[in-house]
Short mmCIF file of C-alpha atoms and ligand atoms in Angstrom, two decimals:
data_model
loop_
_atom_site.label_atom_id
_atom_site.label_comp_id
_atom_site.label_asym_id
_atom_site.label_seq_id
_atom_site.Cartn_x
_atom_site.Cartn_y
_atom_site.Cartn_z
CA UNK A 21 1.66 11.62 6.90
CA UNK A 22 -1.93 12.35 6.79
CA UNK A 23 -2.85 11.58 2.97
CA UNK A 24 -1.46 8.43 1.66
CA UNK A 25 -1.17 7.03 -1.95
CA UNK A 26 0.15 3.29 -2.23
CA UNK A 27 0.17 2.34 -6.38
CA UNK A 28 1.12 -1.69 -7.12
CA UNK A 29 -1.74 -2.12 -3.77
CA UNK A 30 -2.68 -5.20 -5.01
CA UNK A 31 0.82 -6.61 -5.30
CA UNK A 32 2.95 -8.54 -2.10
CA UNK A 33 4.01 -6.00 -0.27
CA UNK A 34 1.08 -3.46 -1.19
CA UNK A 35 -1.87 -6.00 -0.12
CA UNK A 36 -0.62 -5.83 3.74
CA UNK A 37 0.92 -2.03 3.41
CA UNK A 38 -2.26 -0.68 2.85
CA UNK A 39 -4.54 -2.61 6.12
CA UNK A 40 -1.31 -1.47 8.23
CA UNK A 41 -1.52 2.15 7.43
CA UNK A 42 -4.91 2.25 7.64
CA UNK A 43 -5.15 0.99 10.99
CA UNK A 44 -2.24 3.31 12.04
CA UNK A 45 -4.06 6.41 10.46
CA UNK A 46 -7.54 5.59 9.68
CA UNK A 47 -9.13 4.34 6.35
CA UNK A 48 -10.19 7.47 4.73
CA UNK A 49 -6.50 8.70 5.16
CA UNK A 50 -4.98 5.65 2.73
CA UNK A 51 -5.44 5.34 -1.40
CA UNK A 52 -4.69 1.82 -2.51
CA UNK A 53 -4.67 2.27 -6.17
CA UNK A 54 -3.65 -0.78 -8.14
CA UNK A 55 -4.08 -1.49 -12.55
CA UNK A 56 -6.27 -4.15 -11.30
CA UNK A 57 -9.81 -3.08 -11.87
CA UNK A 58 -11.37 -5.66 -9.03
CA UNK A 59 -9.06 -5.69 -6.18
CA UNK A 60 -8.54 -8.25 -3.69
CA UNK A 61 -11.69 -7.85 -1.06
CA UNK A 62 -10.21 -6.15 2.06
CA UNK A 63 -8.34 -3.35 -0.33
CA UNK A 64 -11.68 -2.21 -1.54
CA UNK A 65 -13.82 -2.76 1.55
CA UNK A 66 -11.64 -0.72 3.91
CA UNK A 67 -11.12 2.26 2.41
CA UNK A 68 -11.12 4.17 -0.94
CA UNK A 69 -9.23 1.72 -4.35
CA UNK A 70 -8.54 3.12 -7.41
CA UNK A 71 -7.12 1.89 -10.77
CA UNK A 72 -4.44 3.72 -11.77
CA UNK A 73 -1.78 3.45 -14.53
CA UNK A 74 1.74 4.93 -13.24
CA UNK A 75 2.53 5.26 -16.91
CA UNK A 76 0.26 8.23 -17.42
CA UNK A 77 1.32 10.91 -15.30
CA UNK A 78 -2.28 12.64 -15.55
CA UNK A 79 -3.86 9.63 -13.54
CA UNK A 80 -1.41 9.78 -10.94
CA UNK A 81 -1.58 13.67 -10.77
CA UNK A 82 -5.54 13.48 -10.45
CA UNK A 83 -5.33 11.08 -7.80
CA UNK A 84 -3.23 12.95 -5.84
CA UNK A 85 -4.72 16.35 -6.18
CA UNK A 86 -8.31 14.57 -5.64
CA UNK A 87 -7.06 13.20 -2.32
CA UNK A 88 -4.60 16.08 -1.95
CA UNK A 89 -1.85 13.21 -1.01
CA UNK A 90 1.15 14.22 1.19
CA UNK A 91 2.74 10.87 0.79
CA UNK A 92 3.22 8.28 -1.86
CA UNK A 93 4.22 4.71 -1.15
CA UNK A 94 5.01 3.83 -4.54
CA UNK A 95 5.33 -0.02 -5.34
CA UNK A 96 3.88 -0.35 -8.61
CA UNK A 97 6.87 -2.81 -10.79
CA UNK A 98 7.50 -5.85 -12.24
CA UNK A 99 9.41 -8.13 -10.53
CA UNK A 100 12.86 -9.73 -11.29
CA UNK A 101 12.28 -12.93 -13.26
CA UNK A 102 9.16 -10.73 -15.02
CA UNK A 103 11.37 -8.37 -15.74
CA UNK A 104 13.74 -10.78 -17.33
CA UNK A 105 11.12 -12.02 -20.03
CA UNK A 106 9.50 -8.21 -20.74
CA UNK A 107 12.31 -6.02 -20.06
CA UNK A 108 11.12 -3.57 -22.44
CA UNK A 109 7.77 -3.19 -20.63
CA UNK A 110 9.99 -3.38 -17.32
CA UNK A 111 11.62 0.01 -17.85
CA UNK A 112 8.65 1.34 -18.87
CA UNK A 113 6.79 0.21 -15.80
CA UNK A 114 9.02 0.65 -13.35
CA UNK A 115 11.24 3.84 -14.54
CA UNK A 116 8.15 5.83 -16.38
CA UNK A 117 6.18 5.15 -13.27
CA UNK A 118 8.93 6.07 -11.24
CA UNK A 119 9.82 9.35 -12.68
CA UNK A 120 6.05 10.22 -13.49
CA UNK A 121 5.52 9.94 -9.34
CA UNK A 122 8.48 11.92 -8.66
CA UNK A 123 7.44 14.75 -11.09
CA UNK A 124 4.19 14.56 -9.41
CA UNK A 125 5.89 14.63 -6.13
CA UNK A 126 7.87 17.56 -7.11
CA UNK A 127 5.21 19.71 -8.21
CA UNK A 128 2.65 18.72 -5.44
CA UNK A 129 5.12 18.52 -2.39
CA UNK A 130 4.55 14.88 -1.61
CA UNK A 131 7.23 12.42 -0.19
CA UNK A 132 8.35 9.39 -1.36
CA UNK A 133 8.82 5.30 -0.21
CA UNK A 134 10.56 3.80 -3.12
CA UNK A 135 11.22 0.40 -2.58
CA UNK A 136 14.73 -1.17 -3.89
CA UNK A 137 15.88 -4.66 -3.42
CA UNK A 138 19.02 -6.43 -3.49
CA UNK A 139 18.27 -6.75 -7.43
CA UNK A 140 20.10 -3.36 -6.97
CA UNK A 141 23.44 -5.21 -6.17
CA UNK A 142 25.51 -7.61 -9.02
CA UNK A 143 28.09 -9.96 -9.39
CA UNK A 144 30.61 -7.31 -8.66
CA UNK A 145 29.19 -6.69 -5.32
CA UNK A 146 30.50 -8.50 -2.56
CA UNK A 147 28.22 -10.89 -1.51
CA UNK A 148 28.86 -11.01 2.03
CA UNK A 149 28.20 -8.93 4.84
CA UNK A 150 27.13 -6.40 1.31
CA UNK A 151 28.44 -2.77 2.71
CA UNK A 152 25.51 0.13 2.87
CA UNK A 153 27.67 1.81 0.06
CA UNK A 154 29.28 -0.09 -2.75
CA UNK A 155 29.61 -1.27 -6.17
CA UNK A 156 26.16 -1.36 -7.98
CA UNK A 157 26.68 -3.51 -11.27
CA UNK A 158 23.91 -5.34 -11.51
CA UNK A 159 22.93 -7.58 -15.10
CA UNK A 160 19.47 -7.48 -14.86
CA UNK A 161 16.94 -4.82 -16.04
CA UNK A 162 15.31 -5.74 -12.80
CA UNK A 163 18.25 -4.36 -11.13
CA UNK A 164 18.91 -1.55 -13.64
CA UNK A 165 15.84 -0.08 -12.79
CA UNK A 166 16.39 -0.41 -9.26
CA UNK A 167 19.85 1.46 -9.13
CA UNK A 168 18.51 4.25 -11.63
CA UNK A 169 15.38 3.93 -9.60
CA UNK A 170 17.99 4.93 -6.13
CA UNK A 171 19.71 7.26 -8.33
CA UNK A 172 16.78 9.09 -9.56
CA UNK A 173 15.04 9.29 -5.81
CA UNK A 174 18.51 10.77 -5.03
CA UNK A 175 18.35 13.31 -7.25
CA UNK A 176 15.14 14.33 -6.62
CA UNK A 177 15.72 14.88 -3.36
CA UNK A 178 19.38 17.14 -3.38
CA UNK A 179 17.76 18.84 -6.98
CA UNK A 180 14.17 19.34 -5.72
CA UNK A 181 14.04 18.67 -2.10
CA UNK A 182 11.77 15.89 -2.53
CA UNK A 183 11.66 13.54 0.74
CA UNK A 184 12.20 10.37 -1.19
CA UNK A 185 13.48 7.16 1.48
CA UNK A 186 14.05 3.56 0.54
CA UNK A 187 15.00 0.40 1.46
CA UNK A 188 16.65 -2.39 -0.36
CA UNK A 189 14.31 -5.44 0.69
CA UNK A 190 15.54 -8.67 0.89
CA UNK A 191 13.63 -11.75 -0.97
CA UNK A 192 10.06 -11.08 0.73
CA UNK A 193 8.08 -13.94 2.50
CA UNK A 194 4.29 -13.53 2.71
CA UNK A 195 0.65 -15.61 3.43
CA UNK A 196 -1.45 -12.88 2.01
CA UNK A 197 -0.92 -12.89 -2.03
CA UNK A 198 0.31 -15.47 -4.16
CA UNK A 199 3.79 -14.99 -5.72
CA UNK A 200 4.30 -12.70 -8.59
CA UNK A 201 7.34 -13.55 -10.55
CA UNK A 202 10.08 -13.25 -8.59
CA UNK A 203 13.14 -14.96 -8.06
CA UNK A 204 12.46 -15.21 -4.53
CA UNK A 205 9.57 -16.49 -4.75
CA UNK A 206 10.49 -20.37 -4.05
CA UNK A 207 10.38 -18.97 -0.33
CA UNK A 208 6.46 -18.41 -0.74
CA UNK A 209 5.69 -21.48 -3.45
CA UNK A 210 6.76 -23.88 -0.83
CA UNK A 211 4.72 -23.05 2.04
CA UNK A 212 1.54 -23.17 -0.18
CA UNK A 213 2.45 -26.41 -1.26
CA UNK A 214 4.06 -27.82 1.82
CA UNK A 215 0.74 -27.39 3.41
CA UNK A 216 -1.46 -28.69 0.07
CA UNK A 217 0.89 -31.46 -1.19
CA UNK A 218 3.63 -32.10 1.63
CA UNK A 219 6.54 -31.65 -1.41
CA UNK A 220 7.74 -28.93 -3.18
CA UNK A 221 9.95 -29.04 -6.55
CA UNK A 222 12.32 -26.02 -5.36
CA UNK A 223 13.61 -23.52 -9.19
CA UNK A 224 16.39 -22.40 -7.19
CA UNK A 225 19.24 -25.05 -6.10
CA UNK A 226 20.78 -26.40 -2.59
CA UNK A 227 23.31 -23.94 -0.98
CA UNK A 228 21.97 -20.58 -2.88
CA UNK A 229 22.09 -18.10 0.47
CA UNK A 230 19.84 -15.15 -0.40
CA UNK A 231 18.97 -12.33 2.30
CA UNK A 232 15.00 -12.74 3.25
CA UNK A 233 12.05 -10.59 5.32
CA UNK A 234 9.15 -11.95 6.66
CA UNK A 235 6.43 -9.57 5.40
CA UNK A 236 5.09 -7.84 8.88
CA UNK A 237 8.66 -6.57 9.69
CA UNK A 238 9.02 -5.70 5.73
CA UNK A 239 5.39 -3.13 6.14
CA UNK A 240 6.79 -1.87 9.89
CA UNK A 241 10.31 -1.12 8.08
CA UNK A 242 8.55 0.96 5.63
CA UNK A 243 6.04 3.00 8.01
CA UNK A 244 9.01 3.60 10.69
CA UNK A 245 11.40 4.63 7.90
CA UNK A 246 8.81 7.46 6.53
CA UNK A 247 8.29 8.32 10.27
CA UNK A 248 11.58 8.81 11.05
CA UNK A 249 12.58 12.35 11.52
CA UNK A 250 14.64 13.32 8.71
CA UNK A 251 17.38 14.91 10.78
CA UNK A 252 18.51 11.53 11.73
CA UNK A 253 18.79 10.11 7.75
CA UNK A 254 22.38 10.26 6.28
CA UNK A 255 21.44 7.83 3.43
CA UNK A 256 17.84 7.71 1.70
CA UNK A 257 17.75 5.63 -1.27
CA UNK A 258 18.40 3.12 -0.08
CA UNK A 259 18.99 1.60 2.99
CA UNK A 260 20.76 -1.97 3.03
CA UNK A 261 17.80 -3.82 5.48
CA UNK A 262 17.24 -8.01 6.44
CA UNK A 263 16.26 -10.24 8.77
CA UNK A 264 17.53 -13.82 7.98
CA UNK A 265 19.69 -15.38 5.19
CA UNK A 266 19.11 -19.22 4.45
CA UNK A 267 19.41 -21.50 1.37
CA UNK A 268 16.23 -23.47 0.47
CA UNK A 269 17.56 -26.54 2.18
CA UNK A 270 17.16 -24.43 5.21
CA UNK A 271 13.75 -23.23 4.89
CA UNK A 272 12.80 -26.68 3.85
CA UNK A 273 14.40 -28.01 6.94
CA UNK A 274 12.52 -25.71 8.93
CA UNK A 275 9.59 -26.30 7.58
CA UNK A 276 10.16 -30.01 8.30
CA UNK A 277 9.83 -29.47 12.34
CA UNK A 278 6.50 -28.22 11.49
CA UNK A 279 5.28 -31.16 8.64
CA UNK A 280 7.97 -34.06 9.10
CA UNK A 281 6.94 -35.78 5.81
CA UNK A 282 7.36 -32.57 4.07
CA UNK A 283 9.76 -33.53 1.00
CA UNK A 284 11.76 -31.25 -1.25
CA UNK A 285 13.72 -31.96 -4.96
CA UNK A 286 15.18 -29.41 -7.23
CA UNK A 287 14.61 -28.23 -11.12
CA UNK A 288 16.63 -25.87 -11.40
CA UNK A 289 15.32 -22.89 -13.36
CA UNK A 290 18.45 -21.43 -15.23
CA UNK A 291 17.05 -17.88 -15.39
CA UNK A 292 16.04 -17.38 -11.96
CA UNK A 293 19.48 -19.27 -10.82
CA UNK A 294 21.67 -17.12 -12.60
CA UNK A 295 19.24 -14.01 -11.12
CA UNK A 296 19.92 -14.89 -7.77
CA UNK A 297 23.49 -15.87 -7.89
CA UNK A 298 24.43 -12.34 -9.10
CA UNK A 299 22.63 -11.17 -5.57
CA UNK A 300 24.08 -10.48 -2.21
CA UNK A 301 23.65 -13.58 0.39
CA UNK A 302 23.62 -11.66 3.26
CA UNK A 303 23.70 -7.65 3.67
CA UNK A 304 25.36 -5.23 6.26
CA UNK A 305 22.43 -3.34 7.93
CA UNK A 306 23.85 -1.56 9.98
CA UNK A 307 22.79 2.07 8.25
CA UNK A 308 19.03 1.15 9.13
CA UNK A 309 19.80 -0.05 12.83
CA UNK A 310 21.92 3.59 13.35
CA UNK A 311 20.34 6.03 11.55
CA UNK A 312 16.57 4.92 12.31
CA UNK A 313 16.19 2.19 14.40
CA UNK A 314 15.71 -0.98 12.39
CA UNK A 315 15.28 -4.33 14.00
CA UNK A 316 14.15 -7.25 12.66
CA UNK A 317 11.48 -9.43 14.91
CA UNK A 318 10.60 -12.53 12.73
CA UNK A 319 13.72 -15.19 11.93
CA UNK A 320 13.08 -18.29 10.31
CA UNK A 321 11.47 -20.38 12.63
CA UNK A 322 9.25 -17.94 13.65
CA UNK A 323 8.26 -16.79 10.73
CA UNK A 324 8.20 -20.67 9.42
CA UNK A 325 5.70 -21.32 12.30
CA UNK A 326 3.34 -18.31 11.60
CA UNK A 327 3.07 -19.13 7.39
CA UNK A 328 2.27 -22.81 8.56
CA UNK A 329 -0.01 -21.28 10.70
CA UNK A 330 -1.84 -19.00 8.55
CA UNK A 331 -2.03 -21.06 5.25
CA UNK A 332 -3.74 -23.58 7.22
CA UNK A 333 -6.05 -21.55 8.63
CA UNK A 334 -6.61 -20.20 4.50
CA UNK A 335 -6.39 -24.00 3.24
CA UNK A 336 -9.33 -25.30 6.21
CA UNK A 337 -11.45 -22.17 5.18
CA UNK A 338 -11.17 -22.84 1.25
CA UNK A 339 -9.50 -19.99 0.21
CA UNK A 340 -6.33 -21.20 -0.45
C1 VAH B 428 12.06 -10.68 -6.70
N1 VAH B 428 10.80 -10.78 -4.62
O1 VAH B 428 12.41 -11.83 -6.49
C2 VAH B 428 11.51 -9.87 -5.53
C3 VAH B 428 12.59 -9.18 -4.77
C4 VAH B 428 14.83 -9.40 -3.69
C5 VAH B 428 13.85 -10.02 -4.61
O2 VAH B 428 12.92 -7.96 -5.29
O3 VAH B 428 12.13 -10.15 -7.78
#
């Protein structure tokens, strides 16, 4: 990799890709493009951000002949529960983007990170120990998207010979952006207001298991997967990857070792609870660990202790 593109830049996983593949191969050498026109600070500071529409495939092909681009970490989407309320503008995001990257890809011999979740899975699916390889129903357009996304990286890839890889994330846990309509997304809400308000009015309710990834092992999974040598890879898109699986009773236990008068109740959002109850709670990773070496390094106290950490630091300093 020695010209990188990452579209969504400004989104979760894009605001801490981008500073971690710059510092592993220098600023000039990483694109964060985002439909944002005024990105957050440190994407704009440290290297080159554009604004780029994944609809239009001209923009995308510009940027990457401009930067000539050898590799495309492509996380521009909208999220499940977003998904859920615009699904039209969800396909069209997500799939037009999709295809309009690979096309690109094709035609300008760039390779592919596609990111897929366990949105990709449904109620069909069993939901433990979820097999690398297995039924793919899922009733979401979030999901939808995500197994045509798979499907389509597939094909590009036996068809074209396109390098596409992916991984199906788990619910992702982060300190640097604010949540962005996910179903996960109780797992970030409640740090921020653990730490502001010492209570937290959970959407999903007690005993819902969902796989979940603190965000540094979520940007090294990505980086070591494109690494890999492709020799090793008998799947691509995607591979089955988590670290920890806990219900929000869990995490709020957790978080009560680190603020003891931290206090949870529940509202149950219908949409989001029906979302995550047609996901996995826990997935078999074994595919990752074999074929390229993933390992997990943050559980959930650890990864409890460094959010609690962080957002304090954030909170004292005024920017949170
Ligand atoms: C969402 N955070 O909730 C995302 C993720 C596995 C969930 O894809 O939509």
């Amino acid at each position: 990799m020695k010209h990188i593109l990452v579209t969504g830049a400004t989104g979760q996983i894009g605001s801490e890709l981008v500073p971690a593949l710059r510092e592993r191969y220098g600023c000039a050498q990483v694109i964060a493009a985002g439909h944002k026109t005024k990105p957050q600070p440190g994407l704009a500071e440290s290297g080159t951000y554009t604004t780029l529409d994944v609809t239009q495939i001209e923009s995308i092909e510009a940027v990457v002949k401009q930067y000539q681009i050898d590799t495309i970490f492509h996380l521009a989407a909208l999220l499940s529960a977003k998904a859920e309320e615009k699904p039209q503008l969800a396909w069209k995001v997500n799939m037009t983007g999709l295809y309009n990257v690979l096309e690109v890809s094709r035609k300008n011999e760039c390779a592919v990170f596609f990111p897929s979740s366990i949105g990709a899975f449904g109620p069909d699916t069993p939901r433990d120990n979820t097999p690398q390889d297995t039924l793919q129903h899922p009733n979401t357009m979030y999901g939808v998207c995500k197994v045509s996304g798979e499907l389509l990286c597939n094909y590009y890839y036996t068809r074209f010979g396109v390098d596409t890889r992916g991984v199906r994330y788990p619910g992702l846990i982060s300190y640097d952006t604010l949540p962005g309509g996910g179903t996960t997304d109780y797992a970030v809400e409640i740090f921020y207001r653990a730490i502001k308000e010492k209570k937290y009015n959970c959407f999903l309710k007690q005993g819902t298991y969902l796989d979940m990834m603190y965000m540094p092992d979520a940007v090294r999974a990505a980086i070591q997967l494109m690494e890999t040598d492709a020799s090793r890879l008998k799947h691509r898109n995607a591979f089955n990857i988590t670290a920890m699986s806990f219900a929000p009773e869990e995490l709020a236990a957790s978080i009560q070792k680190f603020i003891p008068d931290f206090f949870m109740q529940y509202t149950v959002d219908p949409v989001r609870q029906a979302i995550a109850d047609s996901w996995p709670c826990h997935m078999d990773d074994r595919a990752a660990r074999e074929e390229w070496g993933w390992e997990p390094r943050y559980n959930l106290e650890s990864m409890t202790q460094d959010m609690i950490d962080r957002l304090t630091v954030k909170l004292n300093s005024g920017r949170l």
